[in-house]
Amino acid sequence: MSSFRIRPRFKHLMKGIQKEALESKISIALKQNDQFTFSHLPGHIYIRIHPNSRHIWSPQLHLTFEQEEDNVIVRGLYGPNPTVWGFFFLSYGGISILALFLGMWGSSLWSLGKDASVLWGLPVLGAIALGLYLVSQGGQKLGAQEMFDIHHFYEEITYDKVIVN
């Protein structure tokens, strides 16, 4: 499950069950489990690692439930703590904006025949972005076992094998 994907996800069709019954079944199983904590809103369940063993790279699973006749479609999205996700998202966005303005400024100077040594900042920003990517992949590897634990817990509750894309 730990791969180059940023936020692995799955879609699981549960036949012959009602949405509320499935949500209740998962909630009851989570209450009896001391490895995970959860938040339950109608149509959504967030499964997290218990705070005693959680670290900054610990993943969480967001389950959404959709009723279709006698079937329920469960969509799962694995991801890091929203704070970590926000940090990386904003960092990549900031680096992109800086690269855009640095590129415009440097190319303007270069087209005017002036010293455009400011363009050397682009490879530096690229290196910073690559460093952020490598750190995020390392963090994903640190949380891989916990992600497997959450996934296997979900499979045990549903009595079904689920493939993550």
CSV table of N, CA and C in Angstrom, one decimal:
chain,number,residue,atom,x,y,z
A,1,MET,N,0.8,-1.2,0.0
A,1,MET,CA,0.0,0.0,0.0
A,1,MET,C,0.9,1.3,0.0
A,2,SER,N,2.0,1.2,0.6
A,2,SER,CA,2.9,2.4,0.6
A,2,SER,C,3.5,2.4,-0.7
A,3,SER,N,3.3,3.5,-1.5
A,3,SER,CA,3.8,3.6,-2.8
A,3,SER,C,4.1,5.0,-3.1
A,4,PHE,N,4.2,5.3,-4.4
A,4,PHE,CA,4.5,6.7,-4.8
A,4,PHE,C,3.2,7.5,-4.9
A,5,ARG,N,2.0,6.9,-4.6
A,5,ARG,CA,0.8,7.6,-4.5
A,5,ARG,C,0.8,8.5,-3.3
A,6,ILE,N,0.2,9.7,-3.4
A,6,ILE,CA,0.2,10.6,-2.3
A,6,ILE,C,-0.9,10.3,-1.3
A,7,ARG,N,-2.1,10.0,-1.8
A,7,ARG,CA,-3.2,9.6,-0.9
A,7,ARG,C,-3.9,8.4,-1.5
A,8,PRO,N,-3.5,7.2,-1.1
A,8,PRO,CA,-4.2,6.0,-1.7
A,8,PRO,C,-5.6,6.0,-1.3
A,9,ARG,N,-6.4,5.4,-2.2
A,9,ARG,CA,-7.9,5.3,-2.0
A,9,ARG,C,-8.4,4.0,-2.5
A,10,PHE,N,-9.7,3.7,-2.0
A,10,PHE,CA,-10.3,2.5,-2.5
A,10,PHE,C,-11.8,2.8,-2.6
A,11,LYS,N,-12.5,1.9,-3.4
A,11,LYS,CA,-13.9,2.0,-3.5
A,11,LYS,C,-14.4,0.5,-3.3
A,12,HIS,N,-15.3,0.3,-2.3
A,12,HIS,CA,-15.7,-1.0,-1.9
A,12,HIS,C,-17.2,-1.1,-2.0
A,13,LEU,N,-17.7,-2.0,-2.7
A,13,LEU,CA,-19.2,-2.3,-2.8
A,13,LEU,C,-19.6,-3.3,-1.8
A,14,MET,N,-20.5,-3.0,-0.9
A,14,MET,CA,-21.0,-3.9,0.1
A,14,MET,C,-22.4,-4.2,-0.3
A,15,LYS,N,-22.7,-5.5,-0.6
A,15,LYS,CA,-24.0,-5.9,-1.1
A,15,LYS,C,-24.9,-6.3,0.1
A,16,GLY,N,-26.2,-6.0,0.0
A,16,GLY,CA,-27.2,-6.5,0.9
A,16,GLY,C,-27.1,-5.9,2.3
A,17,ILE,N,-26.7,-4.7,2.4
A,17,ILE,CA,-26.6,-4.0,3.8
A,17,ILE,C,-27.0,-2.6,3.6
A,18,GLN,N,-27.6,-2.0,4.7
A,18,GLN,CA,-27.9,-0.6,4.7
A,18,GLN,C,-26.8,0.2,5.3
A,19,LYS,N,-26.7,1.4,4.8
A,19,LYS,CA,-25.6,2.3,5.2
A,19,LYS,C,-25.5,2.5,6.7
A,20,GLU,N,-26.7,2.7,7.4
A,20,GLU,CA,-26.7,3.0,8.8
A,20,GLU,C,-26.2,1.7,9.6
A,21,ALA,N,-26.6,0.5,9.1
A,21,ALA,CA,-26.1,-0.7,9.7
A,21,ALA,C,-24.6,-0.9,9.6
A,22,LEU,N,-24.1,-0.6,8.5
A,22,LEU,CA,-22.6,-0.7,8.2
A,22,LEU,C,-21.9,0.3,9.1
A,23,GLU,N,-22.3,1.5,9.1
A,23,GLU,CA,-21.7,2.5,10.0
A,23,GLU,C,-21.7,2.1,11.4
A,24,SER,N,-22.8,1.6,11.9
A,24,SER,CA,-23.0,1.1,13.3
A,24,SER,C,-22.0,0.0,13.5
A,25,LYS,N,-21.9,-1.0,12.6
A,25,LYS,CA,-21.1,-2.1,12.8
A,25,LYS,C,-19.6,-1.7,12.9
A,26,ILE,N,-19.2,-0.7,12.1
A,26,ILE,CA,-17.8,-0.3,12.1
A,26,ILE,C,-17.5,0.5,13.4
A,27,SER,N,-18.5,1.4,13.8
A,27,SER,CA,-18.4,2.1,15.1
A,27,SER,C,-18.2,1.2,16.3
A,28,ILE,N,-19.1,0.2,16.3
A,28,ILE,CA,-19.0,-0.8,17.5
A,28,ILE,C,-17.7,-1.5,17.5
A,29,ALA,N,-17.2,-1.9,16.3
A,29,ALA,CA,-15.9,-2.6,16.3
A,29,ALA,C,-14.8,-1.6,16.7
A,30,LEU,N,-14.9,-0.4,16.3
A,30,LEU,CA,-13.8,0.6,16.7
A,30,LEU,C,-13.9,0.9,18.2
A,31,LYS,N,-15.1,0.9,18.8
A,31,LYS,CA,-15.2,1.1,20.3
A,31,LYS,C,-14.5,0.0,21.1
A,32,GLN,N,-14.6,-1.2,20.5
A,32,GLN,CA,-14.0,-2.3,21.2
A,32,GLN,C,-12.5,-2.5,20.9
A,33,ASN,N,-11.9,-1.7,20.0
A,33,ASN,CA,-10.5,-1.8,19.7
A,33,ASN,C,-9.8,-0.7,20.4
A,34,ASP,N,-8.6,-1.0,21.0
A,34,ASP,CA,-7.9,0.0,21.7
A,34,ASP,C,-6.7,0.6,20.9
A,35,GLN,N,-6.5,0.1,19.6
A,35,GLN,CA,-5.4,0.5,18.8
A,35,GLN,C,-5.8,1.8,18.0
A,36,PHE,N,-7.1,2.0,17.8
A,36,PHE,CA,-7.6,3.1,17.0
A,36,PHE,C,-8.5,4.0,17.7
A,37,THR,N,-8.6,5.3,17.3
A,37,THR,CA,-9.7,6.2,17.7
A,37,THR,C,-10.5,6.5,16.5
A,38,PHE,N,-11.6,7.1,16.6
A,38,PHE,CA,-12.4,7.4,15.5
A,38,PHE,C,-13.3,8.6,15.7
A,39,SER,N,-13.8,9.2,14.7
A,39,SER,CA,-14.8,10.2,14.7
A,39,SER,C,-15.9,9.8,13.8
A,40,HIS,N,-17.1,9.9,14.2
A,40,HIS,CA,-18.3,9.4,13.4
A,40,HIS,C,-19.2,10.5,13.2
A,41,LEU,N,-19.4,10.9,11.9
A,41,LEU,CA,-20.5,11.8,11.5
A,41,LEU,C,-21.4,11.1,10.5
A,42,PRO,N,-22.6,11.4,10.4
A,42,PRO,CA,-23.5,10.7,9.5
A,42,PRO,C,-22.9,10.6,8.1
A,43,GLY,N,-22.6,9.4,7.6
A,43,GLY,CA,-22.0,9.2,6.3
A,43,GLY,C,-20.5,9.3,6.2
A,44,HIS,N,-19.9,9.5,7.4
A,44,HIS,CA,-18.4,9.6,7.4
A,44,HIS,C,-17.8,9.0,8.7
A,45,ILE,N,-16.7,8.3,8.6
A,45,ILE,CA,-16.0,7.8,9.7
A,45,ILE,C,-14.5,8.1,9.5
A,46,TYR,N,-13.9,8.7,10.4
A,46,TYR,CA,-12.4,8.9,10.4
A,46,TYR,C,-11.8,8.0,11.4
A,47,ILE,N,-10.9,7.1,10.9
A,47,ILE,CA,-10.2,6.1,11.7
A,47,ILE,C,-8.7,6.6,11.9
A,48,ARG,N,-8.3,6.8,13.1
A,48,ARG,CA,-7.0,7.3,13.4
A,48,ARG,C,-6.3,6.3,14.4
A,49,ILE,N,-4.9,6.4,14.4
A,49,ILE,CA,-4.1,5.7,15.3
A,49,ILE,C,-4.4,6.3,16.7
A,50,HIS,N,-4.4,5.4,17.8
A,50,HIS,CA,-4.6,5.9,19.1
A,50,HIS,C,-3.5,6.9,19.5
A,51,PRO,N,-3.8,8.0,20.2
A,51,PRO,CA,-2.8,9.1,20.5
A,51,PRO,C,-1.6,8.6,21.2
A,52,ASN,N,-1.7,7.5,22.0
A,52,ASN,CA,-0.5,7.0,22.7
A,52,ASN,C,0.6,6.5,21.8
A,53,SER,N,0.2,6.0,20.6
A,53,SER,CA,1.2,5.5,19.7
A,53,SER,C,1.2,6.3,18.4
A,54,ARG,N,0.5,7.4,18.3
A,54,ARG,CA,0.5,8.2,17.1
A,54,ARG,C,1.8,9.1,17.0
A,55,HIS,N,2.3,9.3,15.8
A,55,HIS,CA,3.4,10.2,15.6
A,55,HIS,C,3.0,11.1,14.4
A,56,ILE,N,3.9,12.0,14.0
A,56,ILE,CA,3.5,13.0,13.0
A,56,ILE,C,3.1,12.4,11.7
A,57,TRP,N,3.7,11.2,11.4
A,57,TRP,CA,3.5,10.6,10.1
A,57,TRP,C,2.4,9.5,10.1
A,58,SER,N,1.7,9.4,11.3
A,58,SER,CA,0.6,8.4,11.4
A,58,SER,C,-0.5,8.7,10.4
A,59,PRO,N,-1.0,7.7,9.7
A,59,PRO,CA,-2.0,7.9,8.7
A,59,PRO,C,-3.4,7.9,9.3
A,60,GLN,N,-4.4,8.3,8.6
A,60,GLN,CA,-5.8,8.1,9.0
A,60,GLN,C,-6.6,7.7,7.8
A,61,LEU,N,-7.7,7.0,8.0
A,61,LEU,CA,-8.6,6.6,7.0
A,61,LEU,C,-9.9,7.3,7.1
A,62,HIS,N,-10.3,7.9,6.0
A,62,HIS,CA,-11.6,8.6,5.9
A,62,HIS,C,-12.5,7.7,5.1
A,63,LEU,N,-13.6,7.2,5.7
A,63,LEU,CA,-14.6,6.4,5.0
A,63,LEU,C,-15.8,7.2,4.8
A,64,THR,N,-16.3,7.2,3.6
A,64,THR,CA,-17.6,7.8,3.2
A,64,THR,C,-18.5,6.7,2.7
A,65,PHE,N,-19.8,6.8,3.0
A,65,PHE,CA,-20.8,5.8,2.7
A,65,PHE,C,-21.9,6.4,1.9
A,66,GLU,N,-22.2,5.7,0.8
A,66,GLU,CA,-23.3,6.1,-0.1
A,66,GLU,C,-24.3,4.9,-0.3
A,67,GLN,N,-25.5,5.1,-0.1
A,67,GLN,CA,-26.5,4.0,-0.2
A,67,GLN,C,-27.0,4.0,-1.7
A,68,GLU,N,-27.0,2.8,-2.3
A,68,GLU,CA,-27.6,2.6,-3.6
A,68,GLU,C,-28.5,1.4,-3.5
A,69,GLU,N,-29.8,1.5,-3.5
A,69,GLU,CA,-30.7,0.4,-3.3
A,69,GLU,C,-30.4,-0.4,-2.1
A,70,ASP,N,-30.0,-1.7,-2.3
A,70,ASP,CA,-29.7,-2.6,-1.2
A,70,ASP,C,-28.2,-2.7,-1.0
A,71,ASN,N,-27.4,-1.8,-1.7
A,71,ASN,CA,-26.0,-1.9,-1.6
A,71,ASN,C,-25.4,-0.6,-1.0
A,72,VAL,N,-24.2,-0.7,-0.4
A,72,VAL,CA,-23.5,0.5,0.1
A,72,VAL,C,-22.2,0.6,-0.6
A,73,ILE,N,-21.9,1.8,-1.1
A,73,ILE,CA,-20.6,2.0,-1.7
A,73,ILE,C,-19.7,2.7,-0.6
A,74,VAL,N,-18.7,2.1,-0.2
A,74,VAL,CA,-17.8,2.7,0.8
A,74,VAL,C,-16.5,3.2,0.0
A,75,ARG,N,-16.2,4.5,0.2
A,75,ARG,CA,-15.0,5.0,-0.4
A,75,ARG,C,-14.1,5.3,0.8
A,76,GLY,N,-12.8,4.9,0.6
A,76,GLY,CA,-11.8,5.1,1.6
A,76,GLY,C,-10.7,5.9,1.1
A,77,LEU,N,-10.2,6.8,1.9
A,77,LEU,CA,-9.1,7.7,1.5
A,77,LEU,C,-8.1,7.7,2.6
A,78,TYR,N,-6.9,7.2,2.3
A,78,TYR,CA,-5.8,7.2,3.3
A,78,TYR,C,-5.1,8.5,3.2
A,79,GLY,N,-4.7,9.1,4.3
A,79,GLY,CA,-3.9,10.3,4.2
A,79,GLY,C,-3.2,10.6,5.5
A,80,PRO,N,-2.3,11.5,5.5
A,80,PRO,CA,-1.6,11.9,6.8
A,80,PRO,C,-2.5,12.8,7.6
A,81,ASN,N,-2.0,13.2,8.7
A,81,ASN,CA,-2.7,14.1,9.6
A,81,ASN,C,-3.0,15.4,8.7
A,82,PRO,N,-4.1,16.0,8.8
A,82,PRO,CA,-4.4,17.2,7.9
A,82,PRO,C,-3.4,18.3,8.1
A,83,THR,N,-2.8,18.4,9.3
A,83,THR,CA,-1.8,19.5,9.4
A,83,THR,C,-0.6,19.2,8.6
A,84,VAL,N,-0.2,18.0,8.5
A,84,VAL,CA,1.0,17.6,7.7
A,84,VAL,C,0.6,17.8,6.3
A,85,TRP,N,-0.5,17.3,5.9
A,85,TRP,CA,-1.0,17.4,4.5
A,85,TRP,C,-1.0,18.9,4.1
A,86,GLY,N,-1.5,19.8,5.0
A,86,GLY,CA,-1.6,21.2,4.7
A,86,GLY,C,-0.2,21.8,4.5
A,87,PHE,N,0.7,21.4,5.4
A,87,PHE,CA,2.1,22.0,5.3
A,87,PHE,C,2.7,21.7,4.0
A,88,PHE,N,2.6,20.4,3.5
A,88,PHE,CA,3.2,20.1,2.3
A,88,PHE,C,2.5,20.7,1.1
A,89,PHE,N,1.2,20.8,1.1
A,89,PHE,CA,0.4,21.4,0.1
A,89,PHE,C,0.8,22.9,0.0
A,90,LEU,N,0.8,23.6,1.1
A,90,LEU,CA,1.2,25.0,1.0
A,90,LEU,C,2.7,25.2,0.7
A,91,SER,N,3.5,24.3,1.1
A,91,SER,CA,5.0,24.4,0.7
A,91,SER,C,5.1,24.3,-0.8
A,92,TYR,N,4.5,23.3,-1.4
A,92,TYR,CA,4.6,23.1,-2.8
A,92,TYR,C,4.0,24.3,-3.6
A,93,GLY,N,2.9,24.8,-3.0
A,93,GLY,CA,2.2,26.0,-3.6
A,93,GLY,C,3.1,27.2,-3.6
A,94,GLY,N,3.8,27.4,-2.4
A,94,GLY,CA,4.7,28.6,-2.2
A,94,GLY,C,5.9,28.5,-3.1
A,95,ILE,N,6.4,27.3,-3.2
A,95,ILE,CA,7.6,27.1,-4.1
A,95,ILE,C,7.2,27.3,-5.6
A,96,SER,N,6.0,26.9,-6.0
A,96,SER,CA,5.6,27.1,-7.3
A,96,SER,C,5.4,28.6,-7.7
A,97,ILE,N,4.8,29.3,-6.7
A,97,ILE,CA,4.6,30.7,-7.0
A,97,ILE,C,5.9,31.5,-7.0
A,98,LEU,N,6.8,31.1,-6.1
A,98,LEU,CA,8.2,31.7,-6.1
A,98,LEU,C,8.9,31.4,-7.4
A,99,ALA,N,8.8,30.2,-7.9
A,99,ALA,CA,9.4,29.8,-9.2
A,99,ALA,C,8.8,30.6,-10.3
A,100,LEU,N,7.5,30.7,-10.3
A,100,LEU,CA,6.9,31.5,-11.4
A,100,LEU,C,7.4,32.9,-11.4
A,101,PHE,N,7.4,33.6,-10.3
A,101,PHE,CA,7.8,35.0,-10.3
A,101,PHE,C,9.3,35.1,-10.5
A,102,LEU,N,10.1,34.2,-10.0
A,102,LEU,CA,11.5,34.2,-10.2
A,102,LEU,C,11.8,34.0,-11.7
A,103,GLY,N,11.1,33.1,-12.3
A,103,GLY,CA,11.2,32.8,-13.8
A,103,GLY,C,10.9,34.0,-14.6
A,104,MET,N,9.7,34.7,-14.2
A,104,MET,CA,9.3,35.9,-15.0
A,104,MET,C,10.3,37.0,-14.9
A,105,TRP,N,10.8,37.2,-13.6
A,105,TRP,CA,11.8,38.3,-13.4
A,105,TRP,C,13.1,38.0,-14.1
A,106,GLY,N,13.6,36.8,-14.0
A,106,GLY,CA,14.8,36.4,-14.6
A,106,GLY,C,14.8,36.5,-16.1
A,107,SER,N,13.7,36.0,-16.7
A,107,SER,CA,13.6,36.0,-18.1
A,107,SER,C,13.4,37.4,-18.7
A,108,SER,N,12.7,38.3,-17.9
A,108,SER,CA,12.6,39.7,-18.3
A,108,SER,C,14.0,40.3,-18.3
A,109,LEU,N,14.8,40.1,-17.2
A,109,LEU,CA,16.2,40.6,-17.2
A,109,LEU,C,17.0,40.1,-18.4
A,110,TRP,N,16.9,38.8,-18.6
A,110,TRP,CA,17.6,38.2,-19.7
A,110,TRP,C,17.3,38.7,-21.0
A,111,SER,N,16.0,38.9,-21.3
A,111,SER,CA,15.5,39.5,-22.6
A,111,SER,C,16.0,40.9,-22.8
A,112,LEU,N,16.2,41.6,-21.7
A,112,LEU,CA,16.7,43.0,-21.8
A,112,LEU,C,18.2,43.1,-21.9
A,113,GLY,N,18.9,41.9,-21.8
A,113,GLY,CA,20.3,41.9,-21.9
A,113,GLY,C,21.0,42.2,-20.6
A,114,LYS,N,20.3,42.2,-19.5
A,114,LYS,CA,20.9,42.5,-18.2
A,114,LYS,C,21.3,41.2,-17.5
A,115,ASP,N,22.0,41.3,-16.4
A,115,ASP,CA,22.5,40.1,-15.6
A,115,ASP,C,21.2,39.4,-15.1
A,116,ALA,N,21.1,38.1,-15.5
A,116,ALA,CA,19.9,37.3,-15.0
A,116,ALA,C,20.3,36.2,-14.1
A,117,SER,N,21.3,36.5,-13.2
A,117,SER,CA,21.8,35.5,-12.3
A,117,SER,C,20.7,35.0,-11.3
A,118,VAL,N,19.6,35.8,-11.3
A,118,VAL,CA,18.5,35.4,-10.4
A,118,VAL,C,17.9,34.1,-10.8
A,119,LEU,N,18.1,33.7,-12.1
A,119,LEU,CA,17.5,32.5,-12.6
A,119,LEU,C,18.2,31.2,-11.9
A,120,TRP,N,19.3,31.4,-11.3
A,120,TRP,CA,19.9,30.3,-10.5
A,120,TRP,C,19.1,29.9,-9.3
A,121,GLY,N,18.1,30.8,-9.0
A,121,GLY,CA,17.2,30.4,-7.9
A,121,GLY,C,16.2,29.3,-8.3
A,122,LEU,N,16.0,29.1,-9.6
A,122,LEU,CA,15.1,28.1,-10.0
A,122,LEU,C,15.6,26.7,-9.7
A,123,PRO,N,16.8,26.3,-10.0
A,123,PRO,CA,17.3,25.0,-9.5
A,123,PRO,C,17.3,24.8,-8.0
A,124,VAL,N,17.5,25.9,-7.3
A,124,VAL,CA,17.5,25.9,-5.8
A,124,VAL,C,16.1,25.5,-5.4
A,125,LEU,N,15.1,26.2,-5.9
A,125,LEU,CA,13.7,25.9,-5.6
A,125,LEU,C,13.3,24.5,-6.0
A,126,GLY,N,13.8,24.0,-7.2
A,126,GLY,CA,13.6,22.6,-7.6
A,126,GLY,C,14.2,21.7,-6.6
A,127,ALA,N,15.4,22.0,-6.1
A,127,ALA,CA,16.0,21.1,-5.1
A,127,ALA,C,15.2,21.1,-3.8
A,128,ILE,N,14.7,22.2,-3.4
A,128,ILE,CA,13.9,22.3,-2.2
A,128,ILE,C,12.6,21.4,-2.4
A,129,ALA,N,12.0,21.5,-3.6
A,129,ALA,CA,10.8,20.8,-3.8
A,129,ALA,C,11.1,19.3,-3.8
A,130,LEU,N,12.2,18.9,-4.4
A,130,LEU,CA,12.6,17.5,-4.4
A,130,LEU,C,12.9,17.0,-3.0
A,131,GLY,N,13.5,17.9,-2.2
A,131,GLY,CA,13.7,17.5,-0.8
A,131,GLY,C,12.4,17.3,0.0
A,132,LEU,N,11.5,18.2,-0.3
A,132,LEU,CA,10.1,18.0,0.4
A,132,LEU,C,9.5,16.7,-0.1
A,133,TYR,N,9.6,16.4,-1.4
A,133,TYR,CA,9.0,15.1,-1.9
A,133,TYR,C,9.7,13.9,-1.2
A,134,LEU,N,11.0,13.9,-1.1
A,134,LEU,CA,11.7,12.8,-0.5
A,134,LEU,C,11.4,12.7,1.0
A,135,VAL,N,11.2,13.8,1.7
A,135,VAL,CA,10.8,13.8,3.1
A,135,VAL,C,9.4,13.2,3.2
A,136,SER,N,8.5,13.6,2.3
A,136,SER,CA,7.2,13.1,2.4
A,136,SER,C,7.1,11.6,2.1
A,137,GLN,N,7.9,11.1,1.2
A,137,GLN,CA,8.0,9.7,0.9
A,137,GLN,C,8.6,8.9,2.1
A,138,GLY,N,9.6,9.5,2.7
A,138,GLY,CA,10.1,8.9,3.9
A,138,GLY,C,9.1,8.8,5.0
A,139,GLY,N,8.3,9.8,5.2
A,139,GLY,CA,7.3,9.9,6.2
A,139,GLY,C,6.2,8.8,5.9
A,140,GLN,N,5.9,8.7,4.6
A,140,GLN,CA,4.9,7.7,4.2
A,140,GLN,C,5.4,6.3,4.5
A,141,LYS,N,6.7,6.1,4.4
A,141,LYS,CA,7.3,4.7,4.7
A,141,LYS,C,7.2,4.5,6.2
A,142,LEU,N,7.4,5.6,7.0
A,142,LEU,CA,7.3,5.4,8.5
A,142,LEU,C,5.9,5.1,8.9
A,143,GLY,N,4.9,5.6,8.2
A,143,GLY,CA,3.5,5.3,8.6
A,143,GLY,C,2.9,4.1,7.9
A,144,ALA,N,3.7,3.4,7.1
A,144,ALA,CA,3.2,2.3,6.2
A,144,ALA,C,2.6,1.2,7.1
A,145,GLN,N,3.3,0.8,8.1
A,145,GLN,CA,2.8,-0.3,9.0
A,145,GLN,C,1.4,0.1,9.6
A,146,GLU,N,1.3,1.3,10.1
A,146,GLU,CA,0.1,1.7,10.6
A,146,GLU,C,-1.1,1.7,9.6
A,147,MET,N,-0.7,2.1,8.4
A,147,MET,CA,-1.7,2.1,7.3
A,147,MET,C,-2.1,0.7,7.0
A,148,PHE,N,-1.2,-0.3,7.0
A,148,PHE,CA,-1.6,-1.7,6.8
A,148,PHE,C,-2.5,-2.1,8.0
A,149,ASP,N,-2.2,-1.7,9.2
A,149,ASP,CA,-3.0,-2.1,10.4
A,149,ASP,C,-4.4,-1.6,10.2
A,150,ILE,N,-4.6,-0.3,9.8
A,150,ILE,CA,-5.9,0.3,9.6
A,150,ILE,C,-6.6,-0.5,8.5
A,151,HIS,N,-5.9,-0.8,7.4
A,151,HIS,CA,-6.5,-1.4,6.3
A,151,HIS,C,-7.0,-2.8,6.6
A,152,HIS,N,-6.1,-3.6,7.3
A,152,HIS,CA,-6.5,-5.0,7.7
A,152,HIS,C,-7.7,-4.9,8.7
A,153,PHE,N,-7.7,-3.9,9.6
A,153,PHE,CA,-8.8,-3.8,10.5
A,153,PHE,C,-10.1,-3.6,9.7
A,154,TYR,N,-10.1,-2.8,8.7
A,154,TYR,CA,-11.3,-2.5,7.9
A,154,TYR,C,-11.7,-3.8,7.2
A,155,GLU,N,-10.7,-4.6,6.7
A,155,GLU,CA,-11.0,-5.8,6.0
A,155,GLU,C,-11.6,-6.8,6.9
A,156,GLU,N,-11.1,-6.9,8.2
A,156,GLU,CA,-11.7,-7.8,9.2
A,156,GLU,C,-13.1,-7.5,9.5
A,157,ILE,N,-13.4,-6.2,9.6
A,157,ILE,CA,-14.8,-5.8,9.9
A,157,ILE,C,-15.8,-6.2,8.8
A,158,THR,N,-15.3,-5.9,7.5
A,158,THR,CA,-16.2,-6.2,6.4
A,158,THR,C,-16.2,-7.6,5.8
A,159,TYR,N,-15.3,-8.4,6.3
A,159,TYR,CA,-15.1,-9.8,5.9
A,159,TYR,C,-14.9,-9.8,4.4
A,160,ASP,N,-14.1,-8.9,3.8
A,160,ASP,CA,-13.9,-8.8,2.4
A,160,ASP,C,-12.5,-8.2,2.1
A,161,LYS,N,-11.9,-8.7,1.0
A,161,LYS,CA,-10.6,-8.2,0.6
A,161,LYS,C,-10.9,-6.9,-0.2
A,162,VAL,N,-10.1,-5.8,0.1
A,162,VAL,CA,-10.3,-4.5,-0.5
A,162,VAL,C,-9.0,-4.2,-1.2
A,163,ILE,N,-9.1,-3.8,-2.5
A,163,ILE,CA,-7.9,-3.4,-3.2
A,163,ILE,C,-7.7,-1.9,-3.2
A,164,VAL,N,-6.6,-1.4,-2.9
A,164,VAL,CA,-6.3,0.0,-2.8
A,164,VAL,C,-5.7,0.5,-4.2
A,165,ASN,N,-6.2,1.5,-4.8
A,165,ASN,CA,-5.7,2.0,-6.0
A,165,ASN,C,-4.8,3.2,-5.7
